[in-house]
Amino acid sequence: MKYKQTPVSSGTQAAEHLRFIREVMERTASFTAVPGWSMFVVGLTALPVAFLAARQPTTDGFLAVWCVELALALGIGVVGLRRKAHRSGFSLRSGPGRKYILNMTPALVAGIVLTAALWQQGDPGLLASVWLLLYGAATITGGISSVGLIPVLGVLFMALGVLAVLLPLDHWVLAAGFGGLHIGFGLVIARRYGG
């Protein structure tokens, strides 16, 4: 039995070719909508939080202060990311934006799980190194589909995480990472990549 092929109009073929080209370009494009100004603001909020957390008499107080900062930083980051992606014409649901978010998620989820486990076990001594190492890993993997500075930022976070394991400088390395690195890289990203 022979099937009759219906002719495809050249307009339909052209539209299919353009859709294919657009999909290939989306898969290979880098995600440049990382919000430098939001990163800068997150760094500014992290500095007083590190100071306040260092003065908490209990681990619960230390963790509570940083959890508030996490919620604040997530809010600032998500709003900034959505705004810059919209201005840049990127979608966070497809292509490089989706890849950026999906690549970061596993390490961030691991950080949340390990934080809860260390806190419940009564062993908060490794919290700073766990946070810095896993945030660095998330930044590196997310940065694979982003601008070249993002993986460098992740490597520096991981270096601070190693330093936190070796030296009892938890508060200083948290301030240096979540405060200093975010401020410095946020400014550079904002200037080089438009906000």
mmCIF file of C-alpha atoms in Angstrom:
data_model
loop_
_atom_site.group_PDB
_atom_site.id
_atom_site.type_symbol
_atom_site.label_atom_id
_atom_site.label_comp_id
_atom_site.label_asym_id
_atom_site.label_seq_id
_atom_site.Cartn_x
_atom_site.Cartn_y
_atom_site.Cartn_z
ATOM 1 C CA MET A 1 0.000 0.000 0.000
ATOM 2 C CA LYS A 2 1.430 3.332 -1.040
ATOM 3 C CA TYR A 3 0.915 6.523 0.943
ATOM 4 C CA LYS A 4 0.448 9.772 -0.788
ATOM 5 C CA GLN A 5 2.673 12.522 0.452
ATOM 6 C CA THR A 6 1.054 15.849 0.702
ATOM 7 C CA PRO A 7 3.218 18.625 -0.644
ATOM 8 C CA VAL A 8 4.696 20.934 1.981
ATOM 9 C CA SER A 9 4.550 24.585 1.133
ATOM 10 C CA SER A 10 7.817 26.480 1.005
ATOM 11 C CA GLY A 11 6.454 28.817 3.713
ATOM 12 C CA THR A 12 5.860 25.894 6.062
ATOM 13 C CA GLN A 13 9.309 24.476 5.309
ATOM 14 C CA ALA A 14 10.931 27.842 5.952
ATOM 15 C CA ALA A 15 9.101 28.182 9.275
ATOM 16 C CA GLU A 16 10.253 24.697 10.317
ATOM 17 C CA HIS A 17 13.860 25.499 9.385
ATOM 18 C CA LEU A 18 13.743 28.757 11.346
ATOM 19 C CA ARG A 19 12.277 26.985 14.386
ATOM 20 C CA PHE A 20 15.046 24.366 14.210
ATOM 21 C CA ILE A 21 17.756 27.039 13.895
ATOM 22 C CA ARG A 22 16.290 28.987 16.832
ATOM 23 C CA GLU A 23 16.217 25.837 19.009
ATOM 24 C CA VAL A 24 19.851 25.018 18.166
ATOM 25 C CA MET A 25 20.925 28.587 18.926
ATOM 26 C CA GLU A 26 19.060 28.515 22.264
ATOM 27 C CA ARG A 27 20.789 25.290 23.273
ATOM 28 C CA THR A 28 24.246 26.646 22.476
ATOM 29 C CA ALA A 29 23.831 30.258 23.636
ATOM 30 C CA SER A 30 25.279 31.450 26.915
ATOM 31 C CA PHE A 31 23.034 32.806 29.621
ATOM 32 C CA THR A 32 23.997 36.459 30.065
ATOM 33 C CA ALA A 33 21.045 37.453 32.236
ATOM 34 C CA VAL A 34 22.934 36.941 35.506
ATOM 35 C CA PRO A 35 21.924 40.070 37.459
ATOM 36 C CA GLY A 36 25.077 41.882 38.564
ATOM 37 C CA TRP A 37 23.252 44.592 40.508
ATOM 38 C CA SER A 38 21.206 42.009 42.381
ATOM 39 C CA MET A 39 24.383 40.114 43.196
ATOM 40 C CA PHE A 40 25.880 43.377 44.475
ATOM 41 C CA VAL A 41 22.846 44.044 46.711
ATOM 42 C CA VAL A 42 22.947 40.473 48.046
ATOM 43 C CA GLY A 43 26.577 41.078 48.982
ATOM 44 C CA LEU A 44 25.640 44.277 50.776
ATOM 45 C CA THR A 45 22.982 42.469 52.818
ATOM 46 C CA ALA A 46 25.349 39.586 53.656
ATOM 47 C CA LEU A 47 27.949 41.785 55.368
ATOM 48 C CA PRO A 48 25.768 42.965 58.279
ATOM 49 C CA VAL A 49 24.234 39.482 58.492
ATOM 50 C CA ALA A 50 27.688 37.938 58.960
ATOM 51 C CA PHE A 51 28.385 40.499 61.696
ATOM 52 C CA LEU A 52 25.045 39.821 63.399
ATOM 53 C CA ALA A 53 25.344 36.035 63.074
ATOM 54 C CA ALA A 54 28.814 36.111 64.652
ATOM 55 C CA ARG A 55 27.297 37.674 67.770
ATOM 56 C CA GLN A 56 24.634 35.033 68.285
ATOM 57 C CA PRO A 57 25.147 33.075 71.525
ATOM 58 C CA THR A 58 23.621 29.871 70.115
ATOM 59 C CA THR A 59 23.833 27.820 66.953
ATOM 60 C CA ASP A 60 20.086 28.227 66.537
ATOM 61 C CA GLY A 61 20.499 32.011 66.532
ATOM 62 C CA PHE A 62 23.373 31.819 64.040
ATOM 63 C CA LEU A 63 21.341 29.592 61.745
ATOM 64 C CA ALA A 64 18.201 31.737 62.080
ATOM 65 C CA VAL A 65 20.074 34.896 61.041
ATOM 66 C CA TRP A 66 21.541 33.173 57.983
ATOM 67 C CA CYS A 67 18.163 31.633 57.066
ATOM 68 C CA VAL A 68 16.647 35.125 57.003
ATOM 69 C CA GLU A 69 19.527 36.198 54.740
ATOM 70 C CA LEU A 70 18.911 33.194 52.497
ATOM 71 C CA ALA A 71 15.261 34.167 52.051
ATOM 72 C CA LEU A 72 16.213 37.798 51.407
ATOM 73 C CA ALA A 73 18.982 36.848 48.959
ATOM 74 C CA LEU A 74 16.689 34.449 47.086
ATOM 75 C CA GLY A 75 14.052 37.154 46.741
ATOM 76 C CA ILE A 76 16.571 39.716 45.498
ATOM 77 C CA GLY A 77 18.175 37.193 43.145
ATOM 78 C CA VAL A 78 14.951 35.886 41.636
ATOM 79 C CA VAL A 79 13.529 39.378 41.050
ATOM 80 C CA GLY A 80 16.816 40.541 39.511
ATOM 81 C CA LEU A 81 17.153 37.430 37.379
ATOM 82 C CA ARG A 82 13.620 37.714 36.034
ATOM 83 C CA ARG A 83 13.995 41.432 35.275
ATOM 84 C CA LYS A 84 17.326 41.087 33.510
ATOM 85 C CA ALA A 85 16.182 38.006 31.582
ATOM 86 C CA HIS A 86 13.073 39.895 30.442
ATOM 87 C CA ARG A 87 15.144 42.938 29.378
ATOM 88 C CA SER A 88 17.621 40.683 27.571
ATOM 89 C CA GLY A 89 14.907 38.711 25.793
ATOM 90 C CA PHE A 90 15.770 35.436 27.552
ATOM 91 C CA SER A 91 13.243 33.002 28.881
ATOM 92 C CA LEU A 92 14.002 31.317 32.186
ATOM 93 C CA ARG A 93 11.819 28.396 31.115
ATOM 94 C CA SER A 94 13.745 27.372 28.023
ATOM 95 C CA GLY A 95 17.199 27.374 26.523
ATOM 96 C CA PRO A 96 20.156 28.782 28.464
ATOM 97 C CA GLY A 97 18.050 30.209 31.324
ATOM 98 C CA ARG A 98 16.517 26.854 32.103
ATOM 99 C CA LYS A 99 19.906 25.142 31.809
ATOM 100 C CA TYR A 100 21.445 27.701 34.199
ATOM 101 C CA ILE A 101 18.792 27.098 36.860
ATOM 102 C CA LEU A 102 18.720 23.296 36.435
ATOM 103 C CA ASN A 103 22.512 23.071 36.669
ATOM 104 C CA MET A 104 22.568 25.023 39.948
ATOM 105 C CA THR A 105 19.707 23.218 41.666
ATOM 106 C CA PRO A 106 21.280 19.874 42.738
ATOM 107 C CA ALA A 107 24.137 21.442 44.730
ATOM 108 C CA LEU A 108 21.796 23.980 46.329
ATOM 109 C CA VAL A 109 19.370 21.240 47.394
ATOM 110 C CA ALA A 110 22.324 19.261 48.805
ATOM 111 C CA GLY A 111 23.305 22.341 50.812
ATOM 112 C CA ILE A 112 19.834 22.606 52.327
ATOM 113 C CA VAL A 113 19.746 18.896 53.215
ATOM 114 C CA LEU A 114 23.231 18.944 54.765
ATOM 115 C CA THR A 115 22.433 22.112 56.714
ATOM 116 C CA ALA A 116 19.398 20.445 58.265
ATOM 117 C CA ALA A 117 21.377 17.264 59.002
ATOM 118 C CA LEU A 118 24.318 19.083 60.617
ATOM 119 C CA TRP A 119 21.990 21.239 62.682
ATOM 120 C CA GLN A 120 19.969 18.244 63.896
ATOM 121 C CA GLN A 121 23.138 16.317 64.708
ATOM 122 C CA GLY A 122 24.352 19.251 66.771
ATOM 123 C CA ASP A 123 27.466 19.660 64.618
ATOM 124 C CA PRO A 124 27.302 23.175 63.150
ATOM 125 C CA GLY A 125 31.075 23.502 62.832
ATOM 126 C CA LEU A 126 31.022 22.539 59.187
ATOM 127 C CA LEU A 127 28.113 24.762 58.134
ATOM 128 C CA ALA A 128 30.261 27.562 56.702
ATOM 129 C CA SER A 129 32.373 25.180 54.628
ATOM 130 C CA VAL A 130 29.316 23.218 53.429
ATOM 131 C CA TRP A 131 27.545 26.426 52.386
ATOM 132 C CA LEU A 132 30.557 27.884 50.593
ATOM 133 C CA LEU A 133 31.582 24.634 48.900
ATOM 134 C CA LEU A 134 28.103 23.747 47.644
ATOM 135 C CA TYR A 135 27.213 27.299 46.636
ATOM 136 C CA GLY A 136 30.517 27.379 44.755
ATOM 137 C CA ALA A 137 29.734 24.064 43.068
ATOM 138 C CA ALA A 138 26.267 25.341 42.117
ATOM 139 C CA THR A 139 27.783 28.529 40.734
ATOM 140 C CA ILE A 140 30.327 26.615 38.664
ATOM 141 C CA THR A 141 27.761 24.231 37.182
ATOM 142 C CA GLY A 142 25.276 27.035 36.540
ATOM 143 C CA GLY A 143 28.060 29.134 35.087
ATOM 144 C CA ILE A 144 28.869 26.544 32.458
ATOM 145 C CA SER A 145 25.993 27.971 30.439
ATOM 146 C CA SER A 146 26.687 31.567 31.444
ATOM 147 C CA VAL A 147 29.382 34.196 31.114
ATOM 148 C CA GLY A 148 32.968 33.175 31.907
ATOM 149 C CA LEU A 149 33.134 35.084 35.185
ATOM 150 C CA ILE A 150 30.482 32.948 36.877
ATOM 151 C CA PRO A 151 32.539 29.714 37.072
ATOM 152 C CA VAL A 152 35.487 31.773 38.389
ATOM 153 C CA LEU A 153 33.198 33.093 41.115
ATOM 154 C CA GLY A 154 32.249 29.505 41.959
ATOM 155 C CA VAL A 155 35.896 28.437 42.217
ATOM 156 C CA LEU A 156 36.579 31.311 44.628
ATOM 157 C CA PHE A 157 33.589 30.305 46.774
ATOM 158 C CA MET A 158 34.922 26.754 46.885
ATOM 159 C CA ALA A 159 38.390 28.011 47.864
ATOM 160 C CA LEU A 160 36.810 29.875 50.776
ATOM 161 C CA GLY A 161 34.951 26.671 51.685
ATOM 162 C CA VAL A 162 38.262 24.817 51.887
ATOM 163 C CA LEU A 163 39.691 27.647 53.986
ATOM 164 C CA ALA A 164 36.703 27.339 56.342
ATOM 165 C CA VAL A 165 37.532 23.649 56.845
ATOM 166 C CA LEU A 166 41.185 24.374 57.598
ATOM 167 C CA LEU A 167 40.848 27.451 59.813
ATOM 168 C CA PRO A 168 38.254 28.427 62.416
ATOM 169 C CA LEU A 169 37.314 31.616 60.577
ATOM 170 C CA ASP A 170 33.681 30.780 59.794
ATOM 171 C CA HIS A 171 32.293 34.271 60.182
ATOM 172 C CA TRP A 172 35.090 35.893 58.213
ATOM 173 C CA VAL A 173 34.909 33.498 55.279
ATOM 174 C CA LEU A 174 31.121 33.760 55.137
ATOM 175 C CA ALA A 175 31.430 37.562 55.038
ATOM 176 C CA ALA A 176 34.194 37.350 52.425
ATOM 177 C CA GLY A 177 32.196 34.963 50.219
ATOM 178 C CA PHE A 178 28.567 35.933 50.460
ATOM 179 C CA GLY A 179 29.450 39.571 51.065
ATOM 180 C CA GLY A 180 32.744 40.437 49.374
ATOM 181 C CA LEU A 181 32.671 38.123 46.373
ATOM 182 C CA HIS A 182 29.064 39.012 45.573
ATOM 183 C CA ILE A 183 29.827 42.732 45.789
ATOM 184 C CA GLY A 184 32.971 42.542 43.633
ATOM 185 C CA PHE A 185 31.660 40.189 40.967
ATOM 186 C CA GLY A 186 28.262 41.882 41.002
ATOM 187 C CA LEU A 187 29.861 45.207 40.081
ATOM 188 C CA VAL A 188 31.973 43.666 37.315
ATOM 189 C CA ILE A 189 29.013 41.750 35.854
ATOM 190 C CA ALA A 190 26.780 44.828 36.036
ATOM 191 C CA ARG A 191 29.344 46.920 34.155
ATOM 192 C CA ARG A 192 30.351 44.334 31.557
ATOM 193 C CA TYR A 193 26.982 42.738 30.900
ATOM 194 C CA GLY A 194 24.494 45.531 31.448
ATOM 195 C CA GLY A 195 23.112 45.288 34.944
#
